[in-house]
Amino acid sequence: MSPALIALFSAFGLVLAVELPDKTLVATLVLTTRFRAWPVFAGVCVAFAVQCVIAVAFGSLLTLLPETLVSVLVAAMFGVGAFLLLREGFSEGSEAGEDASRSGPGPVSFLRSALTSFGVLFAAEWGDASQLATAGLVARLGNPFAVGVGAFVALVSVAGLAVFIGSKIRDRIRPKLIQRVAGFVFAGFAAFALAQLLW
């Protein structure tokens, strides 16, 4: 398998695992209860595209630094991601997420719905575990385009699940368990990055 495909599938798998139990899924579900599905999906996808470009650019900048410093920074990013995921995964909160049962405000234009969805998800993704993972994978694997595409497709897949399946997905998965597993995966990536300093 080519390095580009490895980078693409690695980014897709990691970001998908991280985003399924994340606030991104809940926020998209809530938006879908308030607005029509297509403008929410469009706004969310544009927000993800912009955030992927930012994450890939940051990861690409890291590749210009000395390899030792990159390993430390990648380990730190994955370490922060592991902390955030494990803290959320072991918190006392309900697995059902936020209350998404509020009725919509009535007919809203496509543009307004899409812009609102873009704003909510763009803000939610700053410093998110998936953004840290994308930047870290670019720094570690190279292939910024492949990593960016893999991360974007994973984010859009999660948004699609939230918009089209809606509340059914919350009844079939245990977000806390997925957050815990993803947190330990991130911790493993952090340990691996630090271990490379010794090799």
mmCIF file with all atom_site columns, C-alpha atoms in Angstrom:
data_model
loop_
_atom_site.group_PDB
_atom_site.id
_atom_site.type_symbol
_atom_site.label_atom_id
_atom_site.label_alt_id
_atom_site.label_comp_id
_atom_site.label_asym_id
_atom_site.label_entity_id
_atom_site.label_seq_id
_atom_site.pdbx_PDB_ins_code
_atom_site.Cartn_x
_atom_site.Cartn_y
_atom_site.Cartn_z
_atom_site.occupancy
_atom_site.B_iso_or_equiv
_atom_site.pdbx_formal_charge
_atom_site.auth_seq_id
_atom_site.auth_comp_id
_atom_site.auth_asym_id
_atom_site.auth_atom_id
_atom_site.pdbx_PDB_model_num
ATOM 1   C CA . MET A 1 1   ? 0.000   0.000  0.000  1.00 0.00 ? 1   MET A CA 1
ATOM 2   C CA . SER A 1 2   ? 1.367   3.426  -0.919 1.00 0.00 ? 2   SER A CA 1
ATOM 3   C CA . PRO A 1 3   ? 2.339   5.954  1.793  1.00 0.00 ? 3   PRO A CA 1
ATOM 4   C CA . ALA A 1 4   ? -0.431  8.284  0.595  1.00 0.00 ? 4   ALA A CA 1
ATOM 5   C CA . LEU A 1 5   ? -3.106  5.594  1.056  1.00 0.00 ? 5   LEU A CA 1
ATOM 6   C CA . ILE A 1 6   ? -1.700  4.687  4.469  1.00 0.00 ? 6   ILE A CA 1
ATOM 7   C CA . ALA A 1 7   ? -1.871  8.359  5.472  1.00 0.00 ? 7   ALA A CA 1
ATOM 8   C CA . LEU A 1 8   ? -5.416  8.713  4.113  1.00 0.00 ? 8   LEU A CA 1
ATOM 9   C CA . PHE A 1 9   ? -6.765  5.589  5.856  1.00 0.00 ? 9   PHE A CA 1
ATOM 10  C CA . SER A 1 10  ? -4.916  6.391  9.080  1.00 0.00 ? 10  SER A CA 1
ATOM 11  C CA . ALA A 1 11  ? -6.440  9.874  9.183  1.00 0.00 ? 11  ALA A CA 1
ATOM 12  C CA . PHE A 1 12  ? -9.890  8.581  8.278  1.00 0.00 ? 12  PHE A CA 1
ATOM 13  C CA . GLY A 1 13  ? -9.887  5.839  10.924 1.00 0.00 ? 13  GLY A CA 1
ATOM 14  C CA . LEU A 1 14  ? -8.494  7.961  13.721 1.00 0.00 ? 14  LEU A CA 1
ATOM 15  C CA . VAL A 1 15  ? -10.672 11.017 13.099 1.00 0.00 ? 15  VAL A CA 1
ATOM 16  C CA . LEU A 1 16  ? -13.799 8.872  12.663 1.00 0.00 ? 16  LEU A CA 1
ATOM 17  C CA . ALA A 1 17  ? -13.171 7.128  15.997 1.00 0.00 ? 17  ALA A CA 1
ATOM 18  C CA . VAL A 1 18  ? -12.556 10.439 17.741 1.00 0.00 ? 18  VAL A CA 1
ATOM 19  C CA . GLU A 1 19  ? -15.540 12.281 16.251 1.00 0.00 ? 19  GLU A CA 1
ATOM 20  C CA . LEU A 1 20  ? -18.278 9.672  16.753 1.00 0.00 ? 20  LEU A CA 1
ATOM 21  C CA . PRO A 1 21  ? -18.614 10.388 20.497 1.00 0.00 ? 21  PRO A CA 1
ATOM 22  C CA . ASP A 1 22  ? -17.592 14.037 20.222 1.00 0.00 ? 22  ASP A CA 1
ATOM 23  C CA . LYS A 1 23  ? -19.495 17.283 20.676 1.00 0.00 ? 23  LYS A CA 1
ATOM 24  C CA . THR A 1 24  ? -19.435 17.630 16.877 1.00 0.00 ? 24  THR A CA 1
ATOM 25  C CA . LEU A 1 25  ? -21.965 14.814 16.564 1.00 0.00 ? 25  LEU A CA 1
ATOM 26  C CA . VAL A 1 26  ? -24.191 16.258 19.288 1.00 0.00 ? 26  VAL A CA 1
ATOM 27  C CA . ALA A 1 27  ? -23.989 19.790 17.870 1.00 0.00 ? 27  ALA A CA 1
ATOM 28  C CA . THR A 1 28  ? -24.948 18.551 14.406 1.00 0.00 ? 28  THR A CA 1
ATOM 29  C CA . LEU A 1 29  ? -27.863 16.582 15.869 1.00 0.00 ? 29  LEU A CA 1
ATOM 30  C CA . VAL A 1 30  ? -29.088 19.670 17.713 1.00 0.00 ? 30  VAL A CA 1
ATOM 31  C CA . LEU A 1 31  ? -28.774 21.836 14.592 1.00 0.00 ? 31  LEU A CA 1
ATOM 32  C CA . THR A 1 32  ? -30.730 19.252 12.595 1.00 0.00 ? 32  THR A CA 1
ATOM 33  C CA . THR A 1 33  ? -33.615 19.507 15.075 1.00 0.00 ? 33  THR A CA 1
ATOM 34  C CA . ARG A 1 34  ? -33.738 23.254 14.508 1.00 0.00 ? 34  ARG A CA 1
ATOM 35  C CA . PHE A 1 35  ? -33.085 23.592 10.770 1.00 0.00 ? 35  PHE A CA 1
ATOM 36  C CA . ARG A 1 36  ? -33.590 21.552 7.597  1.00 0.00 ? 36  ARG A CA 1
ATOM 37  C CA . ALA A 1 37  ? -31.058 18.785 7.023  1.00 0.00 ? 37  ALA A CA 1
ATOM 38  C CA . TRP A 1 38  ? -29.415 19.982 3.786  1.00 0.00 ? 38  TRP A CA 1
ATOM 39  C CA . PRO A 1 39  ? -28.406 23.494 4.901  1.00 0.00 ? 39  PRO A CA 1
ATOM 40  C CA . VAL A 1 40  ? -27.059 22.061 8.160  1.00 0.00 ? 40  VAL A CA 1
ATOM 41  C CA . PHE A 1 41  ? -25.040 19.464 6.250  1.00 0.00 ? 41  PHE A CA 1
ATOM 42  C CA . ALA A 1 42  ? -23.715 22.104 3.816  1.00 0.00 ? 42  ALA A CA 1
ATOM 43  C CA . GLY A 1 43  ? -22.674 24.506 6.570  1.00 0.00 ? 43  GLY A CA 1
ATOM 44  C CA . VAL A 1 44  ? -21.055 21.778 8.621  1.00 0.00 ? 44  VAL A CA 1
ATOM 45  C CA . CYS A 1 45  ? -19.098 20.430 5.627  1.00 0.00 ? 45  CYS A CA 1
ATOM 46  C CA . VAL A 1 46  ? -17.689 23.880 4.801  1.00 0.00 ? 46  VAL A CA 1
ATOM 47  C CA . ALA A 1 47  ? -16.665 24.352 8.452  1.00 0.00 ? 47  ALA A CA 1
ATOM 48  C CA . PHE A 1 48  ? -14.895 20.988 8.391  1.00 0.00 ? 48  PHE A CA 1
ATOM 49  C CA . ALA A 1 49  ? -13.112 21.834 5.138  1.00 0.00 ? 49  ALA A CA 1
ATOM 50  C CA . VAL A 1 50  ? -11.755 25.096 6.562  1.00 0.00 ? 50  VAL A CA 1
ATOM 51  C CA . GLN A 1 51  ? -10.678 23.446 9.812  1.00 0.00 ? 51  GLN A CA 1
ATOM 52  C CA . CYS A 1 52  ? -8.946  20.605 7.925  1.00 0.00 ? 52  CYS A CA 1
ATOM 53  C CA . VAL A 1 53  ? -6.970  23.134 5.877  1.00 0.00 ? 53  VAL A CA 1
ATOM 54  C CA . ILE A 1 54  ? -5.921  24.895 9.098  1.00 0.00 ? 54  ILE A CA 1
ATOM 55  C CA . ALA A 1 55  ? -4.903  21.610 10.754 1.00 0.00 ? 55  ALA A CA 1
ATOM 56  C CA . VAL A 1 56  ? -2.978  20.423 7.682  1.00 0.00 ? 56  VAL A CA 1
ATOM 57  C CA . ALA A 1 57  ? -1.193  23.775 7.367  1.00 0.00 ? 57  ALA A CA 1
ATOM 58  C CA . PHE A 1 58  ? -0.154  23.633 11.021 1.00 0.00 ? 58  PHE A CA 1
ATOM 59  C CA . GLY A 1 59  ? 1.028   20.043 10.635 1.00 0.00 ? 59  GLY A CA 1
ATOM 60  C CA . SER A 1 60  ? 2.972   20.987 7.492  1.00 0.00 ? 60  SER A CA 1
ATOM 61  C CA . LEU A 1 61  ? 4.729   23.782 9.372  1.00 0.00 ? 61  LEU A CA 1
ATOM 62  C CA . LEU A 1 62  ? 5.781   21.247 11.979 1.00 0.00 ? 62  LEU A CA 1
ATOM 63  C CA . THR A 1 63  ? 7.608   19.230 9.306  1.00 0.00 ? 63  THR A CA 1
ATOM 64  C CA . LEU A 1 64  ? 9.998   22.183 8.813  1.00 0.00 ? 64  LEU A CA 1
ATOM 65  C CA . LEU A 1 65  ? 11.219  21.866 12.414 1.00 0.00 ? 65  LEU A CA 1
ATOM 66  C CA . PRO A 1 66  ? 13.990  19.522 13.640 1.00 0.00 ? 66  PRO A CA 1
ATOM 67  C CA . GLU A 1 67  ? 12.800  15.921 13.986 1.00 0.00 ? 67  GLU A CA 1
ATOM 68  C CA . THR A 1 68  ? 13.373  15.841 17.754 1.00 0.00 ? 68  THR A CA 1
ATOM 69  C CA . LEU A 1 69  ? 11.241  18.917 18.308 1.00 0.00 ? 69  LEU A CA 1
ATOM 70  C CA . VAL A 1 70  ? 8.532   17.539 15.981 1.00 0.00 ? 70  VAL A CA 1
ATOM 71  C CA . SER A 1 71  ? 8.391   14.314 18.021 1.00 0.00 ? 71  SER A CA 1
ATOM 72  C CA . VAL A 1 72  ? 7.970   16.315 21.224 1.00 0.00 ? 72  VAL A CA 1
ATOM 73  C CA . LEU A 1 73  ? 5.249   18.526 19.709 1.00 0.00 ? 73  LEU A CA 1
ATOM 74  C CA . VAL A 1 74  ? 3.393   15.574 18.168 1.00 0.00 ? 74  VAL A CA 1
ATOM 75  C CA . ALA A 1 75  ? 3.540   13.744 21.498 1.00 0.00 ? 75  ALA A CA 1
ATOM 76  C CA . ALA A 1 76  ? 2.226   16.856 23.243 1.00 0.00 ? 76  ALA A CA 1
ATOM 77  C CA . MET A 1 77  ? -0.673  17.248 20.768 1.00 0.00 ? 77  MET A CA 1
ATOM 78  C CA . PHE A 1 78  ? -1.689  13.605 21.099 1.00 0.00 ? 78  PHE A CA 1
ATOM 79  C CA . GLY A 1 79  ? -1.220  13.847 24.859 1.00 0.00 ? 79  GLY A CA 1
ATOM 80  C CA . VAL A 1 80  ? -3.585  16.805 25.055 1.00 0.00 ? 80  VAL A CA 1
ATOM 81  C CA . GLY A 1 81  ? -6.071  14.954 22.850 1.00 0.00 ? 81  GLY A CA 1
ATOM 82  C CA . ALA A 1 82  ? -5.818  11.862 25.092 1.00 0.00 ? 82  ALA A CA 1
ATOM 83  C CA . PHE A 1 83  ? -6.409  13.985 28.193 1.00 0.00 ? 83  PHE A CA 1
ATOM 84  C CA . LEU A 1 84  ? -9.467  15.691 26.693 1.00 0.00 ? 84  LEU A CA 1
ATOM 85  C CA . LEU A 1 85  ? -11.002 12.428 25.482 1.00 0.00 ? 85  LEU A CA 1
ATOM 86  C CA . LEU A 1 86  ? -10.331 10.502 28.684 1.00 0.00 ? 86  LEU A CA 1
ATOM 87  C CA . ARG A 1 87  ? -11.605 13.349 30.852 1.00 0.00 ? 87  ARG A CA 1
ATOM 88  C CA . GLU A 1 88  ? -14.841 13.414 28.852 1.00 0.00 ? 88  GLU A CA 1
ATOM 89  C CA . GLY A 1 89  ? -15.039 9.613  28.671 1.00 0.00 ? 89  GLY A CA 1
ATOM 90  C CA . PHE A 1 90  ? -14.735 9.179  32.440 1.00 0.00 ? 90  PHE A CA 1
ATOM 91  C CA . SER A 1 91  ? -16.896 12.183 33.383 1.00 0.00 ? 91  SER A CA 1
ATOM 92  C CA . GLU A 1 92  ? -20.157 11.727 35.242 1.00 0.00 ? 92  GLU A CA 1
ATOM 93  C CA . GLY A 1 93  ? -22.328 13.222 32.469 1.00 0.00 ? 93  GLY A CA 1
ATOM 94  C CA . SER A 1 94  ? -25.171 11.481 30.669 1.00 0.00 ? 94  SER A CA 1
ATOM 95  C CA . GLU A 1 95  ? -24.404 9.494  27.524 1.00 0.00 ? 95  GLU A CA 1
ATOM 96  C CA . ALA A 1 96  ? -27.456 10.869 25.799 1.00 0.00 ? 96  ALA A CA 1
ATOM 97  C CA . GLY A 1 97  ? -25.796 14.209 25.144 1.00 0.00 ? 97  GLY A CA 1
ATOM 98  C CA . GLU A 1 98  ? -27.532 17.525 25.019 1.00 0.00 ? 98  GLU A CA 1
ATOM 99  C CA . ASP A 1 99  ? -31.261 17.809 24.790 1.00 0.00 ? 99  ASP A CA 1
ATOM 100 C CA . ALA A 1 100 ? -32.113 17.978 21.136 1.00 0.00 ? 100 ALA A CA 1
ATOM 101 C CA . SER A 1 101 ? -35.855 17.871 21.498 1.00 0.00 ? 101 SER A CA 1
ATOM 102 C CA . ARG A 1 102 ? -36.554 21.567 21.132 1.00 0.00 ? 102 ARG A CA 1
ATOM 103 C CA . SER A 1 103 ? -38.780 22.373 18.228 1.00 0.00 ? 103 SER A CA 1
ATOM 104 C CA . GLY A 1 104 ? -37.530 24.473 15.355 1.00 0.00 ? 104 GLY A CA 1
ATOM 105 C CA . PRO A 1 105 ? -38.238 28.196 15.095 1.00 0.00 ? 105 PRO A CA 1
ATOM 106 C CA . GLY A 1 106 ? -40.141 27.847 11.833 1.00 0.00 ? 106 GLY A CA 1
ATOM 107 C CA . PRO A 1 107 ? -39.040 28.278 8.235  1.00 0.00 ? 107 PRO A CA 1
ATOM 108 C CA . VAL A 1 108 ? -35.510 29.640 8.006  1.00 0.00 ? 108 VAL A CA 1
ATOM 109 C CA . SER A 1 109 ? -33.647 30.387 4.788  1.00 0.00 ? 109 SER A CA 1
ATOM 110 C CA . PHE A 1 110 ? -31.071 27.934 3.457  1.00 0.00 ? 110 PHE A CA 1
ATOM 111 C CA . LEU A 1 111 ? -28.304 30.546 3.770  1.00 0.00 ? 111 LEU A CA 1
ATOM 112 C CA . ARG A 1 112 ? -29.116 31.460 7.346  1.00 0.00 ? 112 ARG A CA 1
ATOM 113 C CA . SER A 1 113 ? -29.329 27.803 8.390  1.00 0.00 ? 113 SER A CA 1
ATOM 114 C CA . ALA A 1 114 ? -26.056 26.984 6.638  1.00 0.00 ? 114 ALA A CA 1
ATOM 115 C CA . LEU A 1 115 ? -24.238 30.015 8.102  1.00 0.00 ? 115 LEU A CA 1
ATOM 116 C CA . THR A 1 116 ? -25.456 29.210 11.602 1.00 0.00 ? 116 THR A CA 1
ATOM 117 C CA . SER A 1 117 ? -24.328 25.595 11.211 1.00 0.00 ? 117 SER A CA 1
ATOM 118 C CA . PHE A 1 118 ? -20.964 26.737 9.840  1.00 0.00 ? 118 PHE A CA 1
ATOM 119 C CA . GLY A 1 119 ? -20.412 29.091 12.779 1.00 0.00 ? 119 GLY A CA 1
ATOM 120 C CA . VAL A 1 120 ? -21.329 26.542 15.438 1.00 0.00 ? 120 VAL A CA 1
ATOM 121 C CA . LEU A 1 121 ? -19.144 23.760 14.023 1.00 0.00 ? 121 LEU A CA 1
ATOM 122 C CA . PHE A 1 122 ? -16.251 26.042 13.070 1.00 0.00 ? 122 PHE A CA 1
ATOM 123 C CA . ALA A 1 123 ? -16.077 27.241 16.678 1.00 0.00 ? 123 ALA A CA 1
ATOM 124 C CA . ALA A 1 124 ? -16.538 23.730 18.076 1.00 0.00 ? 124 ALA A CA 1
ATOM 125 C CA . GLU A 1 125 ? -13.607 22.311 16.100 1.00 0.00 ? 125 GLU A CA 1
ATOM 126 C CA . TRP A 1 126 ? -10.951 24.747 17.408 1.00 0.00 ? 126 TRP A CA 1
ATOM 127 C CA . GLY A 1 127 ? -8.524  22.748 19.529 1.00 0.00 ? 127 GLY A CA 1
ATOM 128 C CA . ASP A 1 128 ? -10.668 19.654 19.063 1.00 0.00 ? 128 ASP A CA 1
ATOM 129 C CA . ALA A 1 129 ? -9.105  16.197 19.275 1.00 0.00 ? 129 ALA A CA 1
ATOM 130 C CA . SER A 1 130 ? -9.662  15.634 15.543 1.00 0.00 ? 130 SER A CA 1
ATOM 131 C CA . GLN A 1 131 ? -7.837  18.864 14.676 1.00 0.00 ? 131 GLN A CA 1
ATOM 132 C CA . LEU A 1 132 ? -4.913  17.866 16.901 1.00 0.00 ? 132 LEU A CA 1
ATOM 133 C CA . ALA A 1 133 ? -4.908  14.390 15.354 1.00 0.00 ? 133 ALA A CA 1
ATOM 134 C CA . THR A 1 134 ? -4.879  15.780 11.807 1.00 0.00 ? 134 THR A CA 1
ATOM 135 C CA . ALA A 1 135 ? -1.974  18.129 12.528 1.00 0.00 ? 135 ALA A CA 1
ATOM 136 C CA . GLY A 1 136 ? -0.092  15.368 14.329 1.00 0.00 ? 136 GLY A CA 1
ATOM 137 C CA . LEU A 1 137 ? -0.555  12.872 11.494 1.00 0.00 ? 137 LEU A CA 1
ATOM 138 C CA . VAL A 1 138 ? 0.648   15.397 8.910  1.00 0.00 ? 138 VAL A CA 1
ATOM 139 C CA . ALA A 1 139 ? 3.755   16.041 10.999 1.00 0.00 ? 139 ALA A CA 1
ATOM 140 C CA . ARG A 1 140 ? 4.387   12.340 11.538 1.00 0.00 ? 140 ARG A CA 1
ATOM 141 C CA . LEU A 1 141 ? 3.386   10.790 8.184  1.00 0.00 ? 141 LEU A CA 1
ATOM 142 C CA . GLY A 1 142 ? 3.820   13.665 5.745  1.00 0.00 ? 142 GLY A CA 1
ATOM 143 C CA . ASN A 1 143 ? 1.359   13.536 2.830  1.00 0.00 ? 143 ASN A CA 1
ATOM 144 C CA . PRO A 1 144 ? -0.657  16.581 3.949  1.00 0.00 ? 144 PRO A CA 1
ATOM 145 C CA . PHE A 1 145 ? -3.150  16.220 1.102  1.00 0.00 ? 145 PHE A CA 1
ATOM 146 C CA . ALA A 1 146 ? -3.891  12.565 1.871  1.00 0.00 ? 146 ALA A CA 1
ATOM 147 C CA . VAL A 1 147 ? -4.192  13.218 5.611  1.00 0.00 ? 147 VAL A CA 1
ATOM 148 C CA . GLY A 1 148 ? -6.439  16.228 4.977  1.00 0.00 ? 148 GLY A CA 1
ATOM 149 C CA . VAL A 1 149 ? -8.717  14.272 2.639  1.00 0.00 ? 149 VAL A CA 1
ATOM 150 C CA . GLY A 1 150 ? -8.927  11.354 5.080  1.00 0.00 ? 150 GLY A CA 1
ATOM 151 C CA . ALA A 1 151 ? -9.771  13.665 7.987  1.00 0.00 ? 151 ALA A CA 1
ATOM 152 C CA . PHE A 1 152 ? -12.325 15.616 5.945  1.00 0.00 ? 152 PHE A CA 1
ATOM 153 C CA . VAL A 1 153 ? -14.081 12.462 4.706  1.00 0.00 ? 153 VAL A CA 1
ATOM 154 C CA . ALA A 1 154 ? -14.250 11.162 8.285  1.00 0.00 ? 154 ALA A CA 1
ATOM 155 C CA . LEU A 1 155 ? -15.731 14.440 9.544  1.00 0.00 ? 155 LEU A CA 1
ATOM 156 C CA . VAL A 1 156 ? -18.280 14.541 6.727  1.00 0.00 ? 156 VAL A CA 1
ATOM 157 C CA . SER A 1 157 ? -19.187 10.902 7.432  1.00 0.00 ? 157 SER A CA 1
ATOM 158 C CA . VAL A 1 158 ? -19.913 11.740 11.059 1.00 0.00 ? 158 VAL A CA 1
ATOM 159 C CA . ALA A 1 159 ? -21.951 14.773 10.005 1.00 0.00 ? 159 ALA A CA 1
ATOM 160 C CA . GLY A 1 160 ? -23.884 12.594 7.561  1.00 0.00 ? 160 GLY A CA 1
ATOM 161 C CA . LEU A 1 161 ? -24.668 10.100 10.306 1.00 0.00 ? 161 LEU A CA 1
ATOM 162 C CA . ALA A 1 162 ? -25.843 12.873 12.602 1.00 0.00 ? 162 ALA A CA 1
ATOM 163 C CA . VAL A 1 163 ? -28.016 14.534 9.955  1.00 0.00 ? 163 VAL A CA 1
ATOM 164 C CA . PHE A 1 164 ? -29.550 11.486 8.281  1.00 0.00 ? 164 PHE A CA 1
ATOM 165 C CA . ILE A 1 165 ? -29.757 8.973  11.100 1.00 0.00 ? 165 ILE A CA 1
ATOM 166 C CA . GLY A 1 166 ? -30.332 11.556 13.827 1.00 0.00 ? 166 GLY A CA 1
ATOM 167 C CA . SER A 1 167 ? -31.298 10.375 17.248 1.00 0.00 ? 167 SER A CA 1
ATOM 168 C CA . LYS A 1 168 ? -31.043 6.685  16.268 1.00 0.00 ? 168 LYS A CA 1
ATOM 169 C CA . ILE A 1 169 ? -27.267 6.852  16.434 1.00 0.00 ? 169 ILE A CA 1
ATOM 170 C CA . ARG A 1 170 ? -27.369 8.026  20.039 1.00 0.00 ? 170 ARG A CA 1
ATOM 171 C CA . ASP A 1 171 ? -29.431 4.979  20.992 1.00 0.00 ? 171 ASP A CA 1
ATOM 172 C CA . ARG A 1 172 ? -27.000 2.501  19.415 1.00 0.00 ? 172 ARG A CA 1
ATOM 173 C CA . ILE A 1 173 ? -23.581 3.700  20.541 1.00 0.00 ? 173 ILE A CA 1
ATOM 174 C CA . ARG A 1 174 ? -22.055 4.368  23.928 1.00 0.00 ? 174 ARG A CA 1
ATOM 175 C CA . PRO A 1 175 ? -20.210 7.673  23.510 1.00 0.00 ? 175 PRO A CA 1
ATOM 176 C CA . LYS A 1 176 ? -18.350 7.357  26.822 1.00 0.00 ? 176 LYS A CA 1
ATOM 177 C CA . LEU A 1 177 ? -16.856 3.994  25.850 1.00 0.00 ? 177 LEU A CA 1
ATOM 178 C CA . ILE A 1 178 ? -15.738 5.264  22.430 1.00 0.00 ? 178 ILE A CA 1
ATOM 179 C CA . GLN A 1 179 ? -14.199 8.361  24.046 1.00 0.00 ? 179 GLN A CA 1
ATOM 180 C CA . ARG A 1 180 ? -12.253 6.151  26.448 1.00 0.00 ? 180 ARG A CA 1
ATOM 181 C CA . VAL A 1 181 ? -10.956 3.897  23.665 1.00 0.00 ? 181 VAL A CA 1
ATOM 182 C CA . ALA A 1 182 ? -10.002 6.894  21.495 1.00 0.00 ? 182 ALA A CA 1
ATOM 183 C CA . GLY A 1 183 ? -8.301  8.499  24.511 1.00 0.00 ? 183 GLY A CA 1
ATOM 184 C CA . PHE A 1 184 ? -6.131  5.441  25.078 1.00 0.00 ? 184 PHE A CA 1
ATOM 185 C CA . VAL A 1 185 ? -5.323  5.317  21.335 1.00 0.00 ? 185 VAL A CA 1
ATOM 186 C CA . PHE A 1 186 ? -4.202  8.956  21.517 1.00 0.00 ? 186 PHE A CA 1
ATOM 187 C CA . ALA A 1 187 ? -2.106  8.143  24.594 1.00 0.00 ? 187 ALA A CA 1
ATOM 188 C CA . GLY A 1 188 ? -0.486  5.324  22.619 1.00 0.00 ? 188 GLY A CA 1
ATOM 189 C CA . PHE A 1 189 ? 0.359   7.699  19.767 1.00 0.00 ? 189 PHE A CA 1
ATOM 190 C CA . ALA A 1 190 ? 1.866   10.139 22.288 1.00 0.00 ? 190 ALA A CA 1
ATOM 191 C CA . ALA A 1 191 ? 3.983   7.368  23.820 1.00 0.00 ? 191 ALA A CA 1
ATOM 192 C CA . PHE A 1 192 ? 5.083   6.195  20.363 1.00 0.00 ? 192 PHE A CA 1
ATOM 193 C CA . ALA A 1 193 ? 6.165   9.722  19.398 1.00 0.00 ? 193 ALA A CA 1
ATOM 194 C CA . LEU A 1 194 ? 8.184   10.032 22.604 1.00 0.00 ? 194 LEU A CA 1
ATOM 195 C CA . ALA A 1 195 ? 9.697   6.560  22.118 1.00 0.00 ? 195 ALA A CA 1
ATOM 196 C CA . GLN A 1 196 ? 11.040  7.646  18.738 1.00 0.00 ? 196 GLN A CA 1
ATOM 197 C CA . LEU A 1 197 ? 13.261  10.120 20.545 1.00 0.00 ? 197 LEU A CA 1
ATOM 198 C CA . LEU A 1 198 ? 15.126  7.186  22.086 1.00 0.00 ? 198 LEU A CA 1
ATOM 199 C CA . TRP A 1 199 ? 15.614  5.239  18.838 1.00 0.00 ? 199 TRP A CA 1
#
